[in-house]
Short mmCIF file of C-alpha atoms in Angstrom, two decimals:
data_model
loop_
_atom_site.label_atom_id
_atom_site.label_comp_id
_atom_site.label_asym_id
_atom_site.label_seq_id
_atom_site.Cartn_x
_atom_site.Cartn_y
_atom_site.Cartn_z
CA MET A 78 3.36 -13.14 12.99
CA ILE A 79 -0.25 -11.93 12.79
CA GLU A 80 -2.09 -10.71 15.88
CA SER A 81 -5.87 -10.45 15.49
CA ASP A 82 -8.17 -11.49 18.33
CA HIS A 83 -11.14 -10.15 20.29
CA ARG A 84 -8.94 -8.60 22.98
CA LEU A 85 -7.22 -6.40 20.39
CA ALA A 86 -10.56 -5.46 18.77
CA GLU A 87 -12.07 -4.47 22.13
CA ARG A 88 -9.16 -2.27 23.10
CA VAL A 89 -9.01 -0.50 19.73
CA GLN A 90 -12.82 0.01 19.81
CA ILE A 91 -12.50 1.72 23.20
CA ALA A 92 -9.64 3.92 22.02
CA ALA A 93 -11.50 4.84 18.81
CA LYS A 94 -14.70 5.76 20.66
CA ASN A 95 -12.78 7.98 23.07
CA LEU A 96 -11.03 9.63 20.12
CA GLY A 97 -14.42 10.24 18.46
CA ILE A 98 -15.83 11.83 21.60
CA ASP A 99 -13.04 14.36 21.88
CA ARG A 100 -13.01 15.00 18.12
CA PRO A 101 -16.69 14.81 17.15
CA HIS A 102 -16.01 15.85 13.55
CA TYR A 103 -14.41 12.42 13.10
CA GLY A 104 -17.83 10.82 13.48
CA PRO A 105 -18.47 7.50 15.23
CA PRO A 106 -16.12 4.58 14.53
CA LYS A 107 -17.41 1.47 12.82
CA PRO A 108 -17.65 -1.80 14.76
CA LEU A 109 -14.34 -3.62 14.60
CA LYS A 110 -13.86 -7.36 14.51
CA PRO A 111 -10.79 -9.60 14.51
CA ILE A 112 -9.82 -12.17 11.91
CA SER A 113 -9.66 -15.02 14.40
CA ALA A 114 -8.55 -17.61 11.84
CA MET A 115 -5.38 -15.57 11.28
CA HIS A 116 -4.50 -14.99 14.94
CA GLN A 117 -0.89 -15.96 15.74
CA VAL A 118 -0.37 -17.34 12.24
CA LEU A 119 3.17 -17.22 10.87
CA VAL A 120 3.36 -15.97 7.29
CA ASP A 121 6.39 -16.49 5.07
CA VAL A 122 7.55 -13.06 3.88
CA THR A 123 10.87 -12.52 2.10
CA PRO A 124 12.83 -9.24 1.90
CA ILE A 125 12.47 -9.07 -1.89
CA GLU A 126 8.67 -9.30 -1.55
CA LEU A 127 8.70 -6.30 0.77
CA LEU A 128 11.02 -4.28 -1.44
CA HIS A 129 8.86 -5.07 -4.46
CA GLU A 130 5.62 -4.03 -2.77
CA VAL A 131 7.12 -0.84 -1.36
CA GLY A 132 8.48 0.10 -4.78
CA ARG A 133 5.26 -0.81 -6.60
CA ALA A 134 3.00 0.99 -4.11
CA THR A 135 4.92 4.29 -4.03
CA VAL A 136 5.38 4.99 -7.75
CA PHE A 137 2.93 7.91 -7.67
CA GLN A 138 5.32 10.19 -5.85
CA GLU A 139 4.77 13.91 -5.74
CA ARG A 140 6.21 15.60 -8.81
CA ALA A 141 9.99 15.95 -8.63
CA ALA A 142 12.85 16.65 -10.99
CA LEU A 143 14.64 13.44 -9.90
CA ARG A 144 11.61 11.21 -10.48
CA ASP A 145 13.61 8.17 -11.57
CA ILE A 146 15.72 8.14 -8.41
CA GLN A 147 12.76 8.97 -6.20
CA ARG A 148 10.78 6.12 -7.77
CA ILE A 149 13.25 3.50 -6.54
CA TRP A 150 14.52 5.36 -3.48
CA ALA A 151 12.62 3.21 -0.98
CA GLN A 152 13.99 0.02 -2.53
CA LEU A 153 17.56 1.33 -2.37
CA ARG A 154 17.21 2.72 1.12
CA TYR A 155 15.82 -0.46 2.66
CA CYS A 156 17.55 -3.19 0.65
CA ASP A 157 19.69 -3.96 3.73
CA ALA A 158 16.90 -3.55 6.27
CA PHE A 159 16.21 -7.21 7.07
CA SER A 160 17.90 -10.24 8.52
CA TYR A 161 16.76 -13.43 10.23
CA GLY A 162 16.63 -14.24 13.94
CA LYS A 163 18.42 -17.12 15.63
CA VAL A 164 15.28 -18.94 16.82
CA LYS A 165 14.54 -21.88 14.54
CA LEU A 166 10.99 -22.57 13.39
CA PRO A 167 9.54 -25.73 11.81
CA ARG A 168 10.92 -26.65 8.37
CA GLY A 169 14.17 -24.81 9.10
CA ARG A 170 12.59 -21.36 8.95
CA HIS A 171 13.64 -18.31 10.96
CA LEU A 172 11.72 -15.22 12.03
CA LEU A 173 12.28 -12.17 9.84
CA ARG A 174 13.67 -9.25 11.83
CA MET A 175 15.17 -5.81 11.31
CA SER A 176 18.90 -5.74 10.62
CA GLU A 177 21.29 -3.89 12.90
CA ASP A 178 21.87 -1.29 10.17
CA ALA A 179 18.13 -0.67 9.91
CA LEU A 180 17.68 -0.43 13.68
CA ALA A 181 20.46 2.15 13.83
CA LYS A 182 18.41 4.42 11.54
CA ARG A 183 15.34 4.47 13.77
CA PHE A 184 16.71 7.16 16.05
CA HIS A 185 16.66 9.77 13.29
CA HIS A 186 14.36 8.26 10.65
CA ALA A 187 11.95 6.16 12.73
CA ASN A 188 8.71 7.57 11.33
CA VAL A 189 9.71 7.42 7.67
CA GLN A 190 11.21 3.95 8.02
CA SER A 191 8.26 2.42 9.87
CA GLU A 192 5.68 4.11 7.65
CA THR A 193 7.35 2.99 4.41
CA LEU A 194 7.99 -0.59 5.48
CA GLY A 195 4.54 -0.71 7.07
CA ILE A 196 3.07 -0.20 3.59
CA GLY A 197 4.89 -3.25 2.26
CA PHE A 198 3.90 -5.50 5.15
CA ALA A 199 0.29 -4.30 5.09
CA ILE A 200 -0.17 -5.05 1.38
CA ILE A 201 1.41 -8.51 1.63
CA LEU A 202 -0.54 -9.51 4.73
CA ALA A 203 -3.83 -8.03 3.47
CA ARG A 204 -3.48 -10.04 0.27
CA HIS A 205 -2.72 -13.14 2.34
CA VAL A 206 -5.82 -12.65 4.51
CA LEU A 207 -8.12 -11.98 1.53
CA SER A 208 -6.74 -14.91 -0.47
CA HIS A 209 -7.28 -17.21 2.51
CA GLY A 210 -11.00 -16.39 2.43
CA ASP A 211 -11.37 -16.67 -1.35
CA PRO A 212 -8.28 -17.87 -3.24
CA GLY A 213 -9.79 -17.21 -6.67
CA TRP A 214 -9.42 -13.43 -6.48
CA THR A 215 -6.43 -11.29 -7.43
CA TRP A 216 -5.76 -8.15 -5.41
CA ILE A 217 -3.90 -5.13 -6.82
CA PRO A 218 -2.94 -2.22 -4.51
CA VAL A 219 -3.87 1.19 -5.90
CA ASP A 220 -2.95 4.55 -4.39
CA ALA A 221 -6.22 5.89 -2.92
CA GLU A 222 -5.37 9.56 -3.40
CA MET A 223 -4.60 9.05 -7.08
CA VAL A 224 -7.94 7.33 -7.61
CA LEU A 225 -9.89 9.99 -5.71
CA ASP A 226 -8.16 12.74 -7.71
CA ALA A 227 -10.00 11.48 -10.80
CA GLY A 228 -13.35 12.18 -9.20
CA PHE A 229 -12.88 14.98 -6.69
CA ASP A 230 -11.34 18.35 -7.48
CA ILE A 231 -8.42 19.49 -5.36
CA PRO A 232 -9.32 22.56 -3.26
CA GLU A 233 -7.56 25.70 -4.42
CA GLY A 234 -4.18 26.18 -2.82
CA ARG A 235 -3.90 22.58 -1.69
CA LEU A 236 -1.76 19.92 -3.29
CA ARG A 237 -3.96 17.02 -2.28
CA PRO A 238 -7.62 16.50 -1.34
CA TYR A 239 -8.69 16.35 2.29
CA SER A 240 -11.42 13.89 3.11
CA ARG A 241 -12.60 15.53 6.32
CA THR A 242 -12.69 19.17 7.31
CA ASP A 243 -9.45 20.29 8.97
CA THR A 244 -8.11 16.74 9.09
CA LYS A 245 -6.09 14.42 6.89
CA LEU A 246 -8.26 11.37 7.49
CA ARG A 247 -8.26 9.44 4.24
CA PRO A 248 -7.28 5.86 3.40
CA ASP A 249 -3.85 4.93 2.09
CA TYR A 250 -4.70 2.34 -0.56
CA PHE A 251 -7.52 0.55 -2.29
CA LEU A 252 -7.11 -3.16 -2.92
CA PHE A 253 -8.77 -3.73 -6.28
CA GLY A 254 -10.03 -7.30 -6.46
CA HIS A 255 -10.75 -9.07 -9.73
CA LYS A 256 -12.15 -12.46 -10.68
CA SER A 257 -13.10 -13.72 -14.13
CA ASP A 258 -16.32 -15.73 -14.54
CA GLY A 259 -16.24 -16.83 -18.13
CA LEU A 260 -16.46 -13.72 -20.28
CA LEU A 261 -17.50 -11.53 -17.36
CA SER A 262 -15.34 -9.78 -14.78
CA ARG A 263 -16.30 -9.33 -11.17
CA THR A 264 -14.59 -6.66 -9.10
CA ARG A 265 -14.39 -5.97 -5.40
CA LEU A 266 -13.00 -3.11 -3.36
CA VAL A 267 -11.23 -3.27 0.00
CA VAL A 268 -10.01 -0.08 1.66
CA LEU A 269 -6.59 -0.51 3.28
CA GLU A 270 -5.01 1.61 5.98
CA CYS A 271 -1.30 0.94 6.60
CA LYS A 272 0.46 1.84 9.84
CA GLY A 273 3.98 1.13 11.05
CA THR A 274 5.90 1.64 14.28
CA HIS A 275 8.95 0.40 16.16
CA TYR A 276 7.09 0.20 19.49
CA ARG A 277 4.10 -1.94 20.47
CA LYS A 278 2.75 0.81 22.72
CA ASN A 279 1.79 2.82 19.59
CA VAL A 280 -0.47 0.15 18.08
CA LEU A 281 -3.71 1.20 19.81
CA GLU A 282 -3.29 4.85 18.87
CA GLN A 283 -2.52 3.97 15.25
CA LEU A 284 -5.43 1.57 14.82
CA SER A 285 -7.93 3.86 16.57
CA LYS A 286 -7.22 6.57 14.00
CA ALA A 287 -7.28 4.03 11.18
CA ALA A 288 -10.85 3.13 12.17
CA PHE A 289 -11.95 6.60 11.00
CA GLN A 290 -9.74 6.72 7.93
CA LEU A 291 -11.33 3.56 6.52
CA GLN A 292 -14.83 5.02 6.59
CA SER A 293 -14.06 8.21 4.65
CA VAL A 294 -15.06 6.62 1.30
CA HIS A 295 -18.65 5.62 0.52
CA VAL A 296 -19.66 3.71 -2.61
CA GLY A 297 -23.34 3.63 -3.48
CA GLY A 298 -24.25 5.00 -0.06
CA THR A 299 -22.40 2.28 1.87
CA THR A 300 -18.91 1.83 3.25
CA PRO A 301 -16.74 -0.74 1.45
CA PRO A 302 -15.01 -3.46 3.49
CA GLY A 303 -11.65 -2.53 4.90
CA LEU A 304 -8.55 -3.78 6.65
CA MET A 305 -6.54 -1.79 9.19
CA ILE A 306 -3.01 -3.01 9.77
CA SER A 307 -0.28 -1.86 12.15
CA THR A 308 3.19 -3.40 11.77
CA VAL A 309 5.60 -3.42 14.71
CA LEU A 310 9.24 -3.55 13.60
CA GLU A 311 11.09 -4.94 16.59
CA ALA A 312 14.66 -6.09 16.99
CA GLU A 313 13.82 -9.79 17.34
CA ARG A 314 10.59 -10.14 15.38
CA ILE A 315 8.06 -8.35 13.21
CA THR A 316 4.42 -8.49 14.31
CA VAL A 317 1.42 -7.39 12.25
CA HIS A 318 -1.84 -6.40 13.99
CA ILE A 319 -4.95 -6.65 11.80
CA LEU A 320 -8.62 -5.74 12.33
CA ASP A 321 -11.51 -5.97 9.91
CA PRO A 322 -14.28 -3.31 10.05
CA ASP A 323 -17.69 -4.15 8.58
CA GLY A 324 -18.48 -3.19 4.98
CA ASP A 325 -20.42 -4.14 1.86
CA ASP A 326 -18.87 -6.31 -0.79
CA GLU A 327 -19.03 -6.44 -4.61
CA LEU A 328 -18.20 -3.25 -6.53
CA TRP A 329 -19.06 -3.96 -10.18
CA HIS A 330 -19.39 -6.77 -12.73
CA GLY A 331 -19.40 -6.78 -16.52
CA ASP A 332 -17.28 -7.38 -19.61
CA SER A 333 -13.58 -7.11 -18.75
CA ALA A 334 -13.02 -4.96 -21.84
CA GLU A 335 -15.18 -2.26 -20.25
CA LEU A 336 -12.65 -1.90 -17.44
CA GLY A 337 -10.23 -0.38 -19.93
CA ASP A 338 -12.70 2.16 -21.33
CA GLU A 339 -11.91 5.84 -20.97
CA ALA A 340 -12.93 7.12 -17.52
CA ASP A 341 -13.99 10.76 -17.62
CA GLN A 342 -12.64 13.07 -14.95
CA LEU A 343 -15.55 13.94 -12.66
CA ASN A 344 -16.12 16.79 -10.24
CA LEU A 345 -17.92 15.04 -7.40
CA SER A 346 -18.39 16.88 -4.14
CA ARG A 347 -17.39 15.76 -0.69
CA THR A 348 -20.44 15.77 1.54
CA PRO A 349 -21.07 15.97 5.29
CA SER A 350 -21.36 12.58 6.91
CA THR A 351 -24.86 11.43 7.80
CA GLU A 352 -23.49 9.51 10.76
CA SER A 353 -24.86 10.43 14.18
CA PRO A 354 -22.40 12.04 16.56
CA VAL A 355 -20.74 9.81 19.10
CA ASP A 356 -22.67 9.37 22.32
CA ASP A 357 -20.80 11.34 24.96
CA GLU A 358 -20.45 8.36 27.25
CA ARG A 359 -17.07 6.74 27.51
CA LEU A 360 -16.80 2.99 27.62
CA PRO A 361 -15.82 1.62 31.03
CA GLU A 362 -12.16 1.28 31.83
CA GLN A 363 -10.75 -2.09 30.81
CA LEU A 364 -7.93 -4.22 32.14
CA ASP A 365 -4.77 -4.53 30.08
CA LEU A 366 -6.24 -7.20 27.82
CA PHE A 367 -3.36 -7.18 25.36
CA PRO A 368 -0.05 -7.17 27.25
CA GLY A 369 2.65 -5.03 25.70
CA LEU A 370 0.32 -2.61 23.92
CA GLY A 371 -0.02 -0.37 26.97
CA PRO A 372 -3.14 1.56 28.04
CA ALA A 373 -5.57 3.09 25.59
CA PRO A 374 -4.07 6.32 24.23
CA GLN A 375 -4.94 9.53 26.02
CA VAL A 376 -6.73 12.03 23.80
CA PHE A 377 -7.31 15.72 24.32
CA PRO A 378 -10.28 17.88 23.26
CA GLU A 379 -9.64 20.27 20.41
CA PRO A 380 -10.11 24.01 20.98
CA ALA A 381 -13.68 25.26 20.79
CA GLY A 382 -14.86 26.10 17.29
CA THR A 383 -12.58 23.67 15.45
CA ALA A 384 -15.03 20.77 15.28
CA SER A 385 -17.25 20.42 12.24
CA LEU A 386 -19.24 17.75 10.48
CA ALA A 387 -17.22 14.96 9.00
CA GLU A 388 -16.88 14.87 5.23
CA VAL A 389 -16.67 11.75 3.11
CA TYR A 390 -15.89 10.88 -0.49
CA PRO A 391 -19.25 9.64 -1.83
CA ILE A 392 -19.16 7.59 -5.06
CA PRO A 393 -22.79 7.43 -6.32
CA ALA A 394 -24.20 4.00 -7.12
CA GLU A 395 -24.58 4.95 -10.78
CA GLN A 396 -20.82 5.68 -10.91
CA LYS A 397 -19.66 2.26 -9.73
CA GLY A 398 -18.66 1.30 -13.27
CA TRP A 399 -16.73 4.55 -13.64
CA PHE A 400 -15.00 3.90 -10.31
CA ALA A 401 -13.99 0.39 -11.40
CA ARG A 402 -12.54 1.80 -14.64
CA VAL A 403 -10.53 4.42 -12.75
CA LEU A 404 -9.18 1.73 -10.43
CA SER A 405 -8.29 -0.46 -13.41
CA ARG A 406 -6.55 2.28 -15.38
CA THR A 407 -4.70 3.66 -12.34
CA ALA A 408 -3.48 0.16 -11.43
CA ALA A 409 -2.20 -0.38 -14.98
CA ALA A 410 -0.53 3.04 -14.98
CA ALA A 411 1.21 2.19 -11.69
CA SER A 412 2.66 -0.98 -13.22
CA LEU A 413 3.95 0.98 -16.20
CA LEU A 414 5.48 3.64 -13.96
CA PHE A 415 7.09 0.92 -11.89
CA ALA A 416 8.77 -0.35 -15.05
CA GLY A 417 9.83 3.20 -15.96
CA ASP A 418 7.44 3.66 -18.89
CA GLN A 419 6.20 7.14 -18.00
CA ASN A 420 5.01 7.94 -21.51
CA ARG A 421 2.45 5.13 -21.68
CA ALA A 422 1.49 5.50 -18.01
CA GLN A 423 0.41 9.12 -18.34
CA ARG A 424 -2.00 8.19 -21.16
CA LEU A 425 -4.05 6.05 -18.77
CA ILE A 426 -4.70 8.64 -16.08
CA SER A 427 -6.76 11.81 -15.86
CA GLU A 428 -5.45 15.36 -16.08
CA ARG A 429 -5.59 15.89 -12.30
CA GLN A 430 -3.75 12.62 -11.78
CA ARG A 431 -1.11 13.68 -14.31
CA GLN A 432 -0.67 17.01 -12.51
CA ARG A 433 -0.16 15.18 -9.23
CA THR A 434 2.53 12.92 -10.68
CA PHE A 435 4.23 14.94 -13.42
CA GLY A 436 3.25 18.57 -12.86
CA ASN A 437 3.93 20.61 -16.01
CA ARG A 438 6.97 18.56 -16.96
CA GLU A 439 6.93 16.23 -19.92
CA PRO A 440 7.29 12.54 -19.00
CA ASP A 441 10.87 11.29 -19.03
CA LEU A 442 11.81 8.73 -21.66
CA PRO A 443 14.23 6.36 -19.90
CA GLU A 444 15.80 3.55 -21.86
CA LEU A 445 13.72 0.39 -21.49
CA HIS A 446 15.33 -2.95 -22.14
CA HIS A 447 14.42 -6.64 -22.10
CA ARG A 448 15.69 -8.90 -19.34
CA ASN A 449 15.58 -12.68 -19.00
CA THR A 450 14.84 -12.99 -15.30
CA GLY A 451 14.80 -16.77 -15.04
CA ILE A 452 11.03 -16.63 -14.51
CA GLY A 453 10.18 -15.07 -17.85
CA PHE A 454 11.10 -12.06 -19.93
CA ALA A 455 10.43 -8.57 -18.64
CA ARG A 456 10.82 -5.06 -20.01
CA GLY A 457 11.90 -2.27 -17.72
CA THR A 458 14.67 -0.10 -16.35
CA SER A 459 17.73 -0.72 -14.19
CA THR A 460 19.77 1.46 -11.85
CA THR A 461 23.26 0.67 -10.55
CA VAL A 462 24.74 2.13 -7.36
CA ARG A 463 27.93 1.53 -5.41
CA TRP A 464 27.82 -1.20 -2.76
CA THR A 465 30.22 -2.01 0.06
CA GLY A 466 33.60 -3.52 -0.72
CA GLY A 467 33.84 -1.81 -4.10
CA ARG A 468 30.99 -3.89 -5.55
CA ARG A 469 27.92 -2.51 -7.31
CA LEU A 470 24.21 -3.16 -6.76
CA GLU A 471 21.85 -3.26 -9.74
CA VAL A 472 18.10 -2.83 -9.18
CA PHE A 473 15.79 -3.82 -12.03
CA ASN A 474 12.08 -2.98 -12.13
CA GLY A 475 9.95 -4.10 -15.05
CA ILE A 476 6.77 -5.73 -16.27
CA ASP A 477 6.22 -9.11 -17.91
CA VAL A 478 6.43 -8.70 -21.70
CA ALA A 479 3.27 -10.76 -22.36
CA LEU A 480 1.19 -8.65 -19.97
CA LEU A 481 2.76 -5.48 -21.34
CA ALA A 482 1.81 -6.48 -24.89
CA SER A 483 -1.74 -7.25 -23.74
CA LEU A 484 -1.96 -3.89 -22.00
CA ASN A 485 -0.69 -1.99 -25.04
CA GLU A 486 -2.95 -3.84 -27.47
CA HIS A 487 -6.17 -4.34 -25.51
CA GLY A 488 -6.06 -1.81 -22.68
CA ALA A 489 -6.20 -1.79 -18.90
CA GLY A 490 -9.23 -4.07 -18.65
CA GLU A 491 -7.46 -6.93 -20.40
CA TYR A 492 -4.37 -6.33 -18.27
CA VAL A 493 -6.35 -6.60 -15.03
CA SER A 494 -8.18 -9.72 -16.24
CA ARG A 495 -4.84 -11.46 -16.92
CA THR A 496 -3.35 -10.85 -13.48
CA ARG A 497 -3.21 -13.99 -11.36
CA ALA A 498 -3.69 -14.89 -7.72
CA GLY A 499 -1.18 -16.61 -5.47
CA LYS A 500 2.29 -16.02 -4.10
CA PRO A 501 4.88 -14.32 -6.32
CA GLU A 502 7.46 -16.40 -8.16
CA ILE A 503 11.03 -15.97 -6.92
CA ASP A 504 14.13 -17.21 -8.70
CA GLY A 505 17.74 -17.05 -7.57
CA ALA A 506 19.60 -16.59 -4.32
CA GLY A 507 22.77 -15.01 -3.03
CA ASP A 508 24.08 -12.33 -5.38
CA GLU A 509 21.12 -12.41 -7.80
CA VAL A 510 17.39 -12.76 -7.18
CA PHE A 511 14.29 -11.90 -9.23
CA LEU A 512 10.61 -11.75 -8.30
CA ARG A 513 7.55 -11.80 -10.56
CA ALA A 514 4.31 -10.74 -8.90
CA GLY A 515 0.79 -11.75 -9.88
CA ASP A 516 0.20 -8.36 -11.54
CA GLY A 517 3.15 -9.02 -13.88
CA THR A 518 5.55 -6.53 -12.30
CA VAL A 519 9.11 -7.78 -11.82
CA THR A 520 11.86 -6.76 -9.40
CA GLY A 521 15.46 -7.95 -9.46
CA PHE A 522 18.58 -7.31 -7.39
CA ARG A 523 22.10 -8.22 -8.54
CA LEU A 524 25.43 -7.71 -6.81
CA LEU A 525 28.04 -7.06 -9.49
CA PRO A 526 31.81 -7.30 -9.15
CA SER A 527 33.90 -4.19 -8.73
CA SER A 528 34.49 -2.16 -11.87
CA ARG A 529 37.89 -0.97 -10.67
CA ARG A 530 40.87 -2.00 -12.71
CA ARG A 531 43.81 -3.57 -10.94
CA ARG A 532 47.03 -1.67 -11.00
CA ARG A 533 49.83 -3.24 -12.96
CA ILE A 534 52.97 -3.81 -10.95
#
């Protein structure tokens, strides 16, 4: 269920302003508004959708020797994380909830579990919200750090860029929107911040910090639109809290072929924010307007001398086309990595992006094979692990062969232009199920019989 009303927006605004007062280098938070049309709306989300989005969104893992296992680790770890509640909804539906096995892990792995699954829920619900406003657009999640690496050099001695001095305030993902108008392509950018928790009392603290993370990227001197989402993974239900900060809209338009053009690696500089410091006047105390979320989080001043001007990632107006190309090529590379095609993926990204993902190692060359999924043919990789009762679980990740051929022949721009809007296609049930997403990526899970041979008596 989605929660997004004025009471939530008011409480998060208060918490964010208080946080900005005590940490002035964060700068002032943007005005927050709810998405009232989505408040208390039930959204159909299936476990395979979540596992697909988590796997697709986390392919740019830090360099590791066991890249293939790490690439699908989240899907394997959380393939038994969901079940359905007993309360019946209209049309025979049931509320999605965490399984008992998943809830047992929260005592030792709560942060990792909620953060990882929060990414999946945030992407699915953000796409749902954006498609509700304009169903003609497709939205592809792209790792924000990977995109920014193509334009901003990594400070010496640090593995990843920092968007604000002495902080780690940067967005999680960009949602790259595309719509074809005849021969032209229109693109939009939405900055997405994903949060996850097992306890409703943490929502205000998470969203108040997210308000600053969303404004750390400027394009053409303005802040793009954003969505901040906190997912609460409870025993009986899963609730998603969404707010929508202000921001400007269209990113770039032109021939779709240009989106696949080579995007030079730039060395842009992070700059101090021009925002005025927060007025040192706290908002008045408010009643508990959103029961269950608890009071606004208490914040503490940082030691003297630690505060400094906020820094942002500024993309100049004349580089909007470059930025759209980087988004396009990074999105295409993510789909290839998801399918296991590391060799082709590394050709689409910049040297800094390659260093982030592969380090000095050569890309692995896993065996790719074709699979008839029931919803089309895909090319990708599969991994089989032991399951309970002596059975085996096979996980397949791939990409639609038609989109793959288009990507190989015409480039990332043509690939992006051929993605489609709407819900993913799902085929199968029980021991075998496959999903094909609008970006052409495919996920499948199959339970196979035991490979043990029976003893002869």
